[in-house]
JSON list of C-alpha atoms in Angstrom, two decimals:
[
{"chain": "C", "resi": 25, "resn": "MET", "atom": "CA", "xyz": [22.61, -14.99, -82.08]},
{"chain": "C", "resi": 26, "resn": "LYS", "atom": "CA", "xyz": [19.84, -12.63, -82.68]},
{"chain": "C", "resi": 27, "resn": "SER", "atom": "CA", "xyz": [17.48, -14.37, -80.19]},
{"chain": "C", "resi": 28, "resn": "TYR", "atom": "CA", "xyz": [20.31, -14.35, -77.50]},
{"chain": "C", "resi": 29, "resn": "MET", "atom": "CA", "xyz": [20.90, -10.66, -77.98]},
{"chain": "C", "resi": 30, "resn": "ASP", "atom": "CA", "xyz": [17.36, -9.98, -77.90]},
{"chain": "C", "resi": 31, "resn": "GLN", "atom": "CA", "xyz": [16.93, -11.79, -74.45]},
{"chain": "C", "resi": 32, "resn": "MET", "atom": "CA", "xyz": [20.13, -10.04, -73.11]},
{"chain": "C", "resi": 33, "resn": "ASP", "atom": "CA", "xyz": [18.41, -6.72, -74.02]},
{"chain": "C", "resi": 34, "resn": "GLU", "atom": "CA", "xyz": [15.26, -7.65, -72.20]},
{"chain": "C", "resi": 35, "resn": "GLU", "atom": "CA", "xyz": [17.13, -8.59, -68.99]},
{"chain": "C", "resi": 36, "resn": "LEU", "atom": "CA", "xyz": [19.25, -5.40, -69.09]},
{"chain": "C", "resi": 37, "resn": "ALA", "atom": "CA", "xyz": [16.32, -3.31, -69.81]},
{"chain": "C", "resi": 38, "resn": "GLN", "atom": "CA", "xyz": [14.77, -4.26, -66.16]},
{"chain": "C", "resi": 39, "resn": "THR", "atom": "CA", "xyz": [18.01, -2.84, -64.64]},
{"chain": "C", "resi": 40, "resn": "SER", "atom": "CA", "xyz": [19.56, 0.64, -64.06]},
{"chain": "C", "resi": 41, "resn": "ILE", "atom": "CA", "xyz": [23.08, -0.33, -65.59]},
{"chain": "C", "resi": 42, "resn": "GLY", "atom": "CA", "xyz": [22.31, 2.02, -68.49]},
{"chain": "C", "resi": 43, "resn": "GLU", "atom": "CA", "xyz": [22.40, 5.00, -66.39]},
{"chain": "C", "resi": 44, "resn": "SER", "atom": "CA", "xyz": [25.92, 4.36, -65.21]},
{"chain": "C", "resi": 45, "resn": "PHE", "atom": "CA", "xyz": [27.55, 5.20, -68.57]},
{"chain": "C", "resi": 46, "resn": "GLU", "atom": "CA", "xyz": [28.55, 8.66, -69.79]},
{"chain": "C", "resi": 47, "resn": "LYS", "atom": "CA", "xyz": [26.48, 9.89, -72.78]},
{"chain": "C", "resi": 48, "resn": "ARG", "atom": "CA", "xyz": [27.87, 11.87, -75.89]},
{"chain": "C", "resi": 49, "resn": "GLY", "atom": "CA", "xyz": [26.79, 15.51, -76.16]},
{"chain": "C", "resi": 50, "resn": "ASN", "atom": "CA", "xyz": [25.99, 16.28, -72.49]},
{"chain": "C", "resi": 51, "resn": "LEU", "atom": "CA", "xyz": [26.32, 19.91, -72.13]},
{"chain": "C", "resi": 52, "resn": "PRO", "atom": "CA", "xyz": [28.21, 21.12, -69.18]},
{"chain": "C", "resi": 53, "resn": "GLN", "atom": "CA", "xyz": [26.16, 22.26, -66.14]},
{"chain": "C", "resi": 54, "resn": "GLY", "atom": "CA", "xyz": [25.62, 26.00, -66.10]},
{"chain": "C", "resi": 55, "resn": "THR", "atom": "CA", "xyz": [26.05, 26.86, -69.76]},
{"chain": "C", "resi": 56, "resn": "GLY", "atom": "CA", "xyz": [22.78, 28.72, -69.46]},
{"chain": "C", "resi": 57, "resn": "HIS", "atom": "CA", "xyz": [21.43, 27.24, -72.88]},
{"chain": "C", "resi": 58, "resn": "ASN", "atom": "CA", "xyz": [20.54, 23.85, -74.24]},
{"chain": "C", "resi": 59, "resn": "GLN", "atom": "CA", "xyz": [20.34, 22.26, -77.65]},
{"chain": "C", "resi": 60, "resn": "ASN", "atom": "CA", "xyz": [17.58, 23.31, -79.77]},
{"chain": "C", "resi": 61, "resn": "ASN", "atom": "CA", "xyz": [15.81, 24.96, -76.81]},
{"chain": "C", "resi": 62, "resn": "LEU", "atom": "CA", "xyz": [14.16, 21.52, -75.81]},
{"chain": "C", "resi": 63, "resn": "THR", "atom": "CA", "xyz": [11.69, 21.52, -72.88]},
{"chain": "C", "resi": 64, "resn": "SER", "atom": "CA", "xyz": [12.96, 19.52, -69.71]},
{"chain": "C", "resi": 65, "resn": "GLU", "atom": "CA", "xyz": [10.45, 16.58, -70.69]},
{"chain": "C", "resi": 66, "resn": "CYS", "atom": "CA", "xyz": [11.98, 16.40, -74.22]},
{"chain": "C", "resi": 67, "resn": "GLN", "atom": "CA", "xyz": [15.41, 16.56, -72.57]},
{"chain": "C", "resi": 68, "resn": "GLU", "atom": "CA", "xyz": [14.87, 13.55, -70.57]},
{"chain": "C", "resi": 69, "resn": "ASP", "atom": "CA", "xyz": [13.56, 11.58, -73.47]},
{"chain": "C", "resi": 70, "resn": "SER", "atom": "CA", "xyz": [16.42, 12.55, -75.87]},
{"chain": "C", "resi": 71, "resn": "ALA", "atom": "CA", "xyz": [18.99, 11.71, -72.98]},
{"chain": "C", "resi": 72, "resn": "GLU", "atom": "CA", "xyz": [17.85, 8.12, -73.01]},
{"chain": "C", "resi": 73, "resn": "ASP", "atom": "CA", "xyz": [18.34, 8.09, -76.75]},
{"chain": "C", "resi": 74, "resn": "THR", "atom": "CA", "xyz": [21.71, 9.72, -76.53]},
{"chain": "C", "resi": 75, "resn": "PRO", "atom": "CA", "xyz": [24.55, 7.30, -77.62]},
{"chain": "C", "resi": 76, "resn": "VAL", "atom": "CA", "xyz": [26.85, 6.07, -74.90]},
{"chain": "C", "resi": 77, "resn": "ASP", "atom": "CA", "xyz": [30.33, 7.42, -75.28]},
{"chain": "C", "resi": 78, "resn": "VAL", "atom": "CA", "xyz": [32.23, 4.13, -75.52]},
{"chain": "C", "resi": 79, "resn": "ASP", "atom": "CA", "xyz": [35.84, 5.53, -75.54]},
{"chain": "C", "resi": 80, "resn": "PHE", "atom": "CA", "xyz": [35.29, 7.64, -72.84]},
{"chain": "C", "resi": 81, "resn": "ASN", "atom": "CA", "xyz": [33.72, 4.97, -70.69]},
{"chain": "C", "resi": 82, "resn": "LEU", "atom": "CA", "xyz": [36.41, 2.64, -71.60]},
{"chain": "C", "resi": 83, "resn": "VAL", "atom": "CA", "xyz": [39.28, 4.81, -70.57]},
{"chain": "C", "resi": 84, "resn": "LYS", "atom": "CA", "xyz": [37.30, 5.86, -67.43]},
{"chain": "C", "resi": 85, "resn": "ASN", "atom": "CA", "xyz": [36.93, 2.09, -66.29]},
{"chain": "C", "resi": 86, "resn": "ILE", "atom": "CA", "xyz": [40.40, 1.20, -67.16]},
{"chain": "C", "resi": 87, "resn": "LEU", "atom": "CA", "xyz": [41.84, 3.98, -65.23]},
{"chain": "C", "resi": 88, "resn": "GLU", "atom": "CA", "xyz": [39.59, 3.16, -62.14]},
{"chain": "C", "resi": 89, "resn": "SER", "atom": "CA", "xyz": [40.55, -0.49, -62.38]},
{"chain": "C", "resi": 90, "resn": "PHE", "atom": "CA", "xyz": [44.39, 0.47, -62.57]},
{"chain": "C", "resi": 91, "resn": "SER", "atom": "CA", "xyz": [43.98, 2.77, -59.66]},
{"chain": "C", "resi": 92, "resn": "THR", "atom": "CA", "xyz": [42.28, 0.02, -57.32]},
{"chain": "C", "resi": 93, "resn": "GLN", "atom": "CA", "xyz": [45.28, -2.04, -58.23]},
{"chain": "C", "resi": 94, "resn": "GLN", "atom": "CA", "xyz": [47.43, 0.17, -56.33]},
{"chain": "C", "resi": 95, "resn": "GLY", "atom": "CA", "xyz": [50.35, -0.61, -58.59]},
{"chain": "C", "resi": 96, "resn": "LEU", "atom": "CA", "xyz": [50.13, -4.27, -58.42]},
{"chain": "C", "resi": 97, "resn": "ALA", "atom": "CA", "xyz": [49.84, -6.67, -61.31]},
{"chain": "C", "resi": 98, "resn": "GLY", "atom": "CA", "xyz": [46.12, -6.99, -62.47]},
{"chain": "C", "resi": 99, "resn": "PRO", "atom": "CA", "xyz": [43.94, -6.89, -65.42]},
{"chain": "C", "resi": 100, "resn": "ALA", "atom": "CA", "xyz": [44.22, -3.20, -66.29]},
{"chain": "C", "resi": 101, "resn": "SER", "atom": "CA", "xyz": [47.95, -3.00, -65.88]},
{"chain": "C", "resi": 102, "resn": "ASN", "atom": "CA", "xyz": [48.31, -6.23, -67.92]},
{"chain": "C", "resi": 103, "resn": "ILE", "atom": "CA", "xyz": [46.22, -4.92, -70.72]},
{"chain": "C", "resi": 104, "resn": "LEU", "atom": "CA", "xyz": [47.86, -1.56, -70.92]},
{"chain": "C", "resi": 105, "resn": "ASN", "atom": "CA", "xyz": [51.34, -3.18, -70.68]},
{"chain": "C", "resi": 106, "resn": "SER", "atom": "CA", "xyz": [50.62, -5.60, -73.49]},
{"chain": "C", "resi": 107, "resn": "MET", "atom": "CA", "xyz": [49.89, -2.50, -75.68]},
{"chain": "C", "resi": 108, "resn": "GLY", "atom": "CA", "xyz": [53.12, -0.71, -74.44]},
{"chain": "C", "resi": 109, "resn": "VAL", "atom": "CA", "xyz": [51.37, 1.68, -72.06]},
{"chain": "C", "resi": 110, "resn": "TRP", "atom": "CA", "xyz": [53.07, 2.19, -68.70]},
{"chain": "C", "resi": 111, "resn": "LEU", "atom": "CA", "xyz": [51.16, 4.13, -66.29]},
{"chain": "C", "resi": 112, "resn": "PRO", "atom": "CA", "xyz": [52.96, 5.71, -63.17]},
{"chain": "C", "resi": 113, "resn": "PRO", "atom": "CA", "xyz": [51.36, 5.12, -59.89]},
{"chain": "C", "resi": 114, "resn": "ASN", "atom": "CA", "xyz": [48.51, 7.62, -58.93]},
{"chain": "C", "resi": 115, "resn": "THR", "atom": "CA", "xyz": [50.40, 10.05, -56.46]},
{"chain": "C", "resi": 116, "resn": "ASP", "atom": "CA", "xyz": [47.33, 12.41, -56.16]},
{"chain": "C", "resi": 117, "resn": "LEU", "atom": "CA", "xyz": [45.70, 10.02, -53.85]},
{"chain": "C", "resi": 118, "resn": "THR", "atom": "CA", "xyz": [48.72, 9.76, -51.42]},
{"chain": "C", "resi": 119, "resn": "ASP", "atom": "CA", "xyz": [48.75, 12.00, -48.38]},
{"chain": "C", "resi": 120, "resn": "SER", "atom": "CA", "xyz": [51.61, 14.35, -48.56]},
{"chain": "C", "resi": 121, "resn": "THR", "atom": "CA", "xyz": [51.80, 15.01, -44.68]}
]
């Protein structure tokens, strides 16, 4: 199992998939200060080491999947429904004209 995980890590390291995840502890833009007054080079290095916010990414991806299902049955709605979660259709995207 360890060698399999190492091989997967090597393959994923050659992709940009890690950049698509939201990280923990990112300061909102325009706050006027940063943590520990790090230089921009150190911030870039530390951004690579910042842990991924797994919970946020999970919810974000489930909601995106649910939205693309457009109220029809699919993986996201099936998973949510099995947990007793019933989401209403997304009316924010409908045209009100």
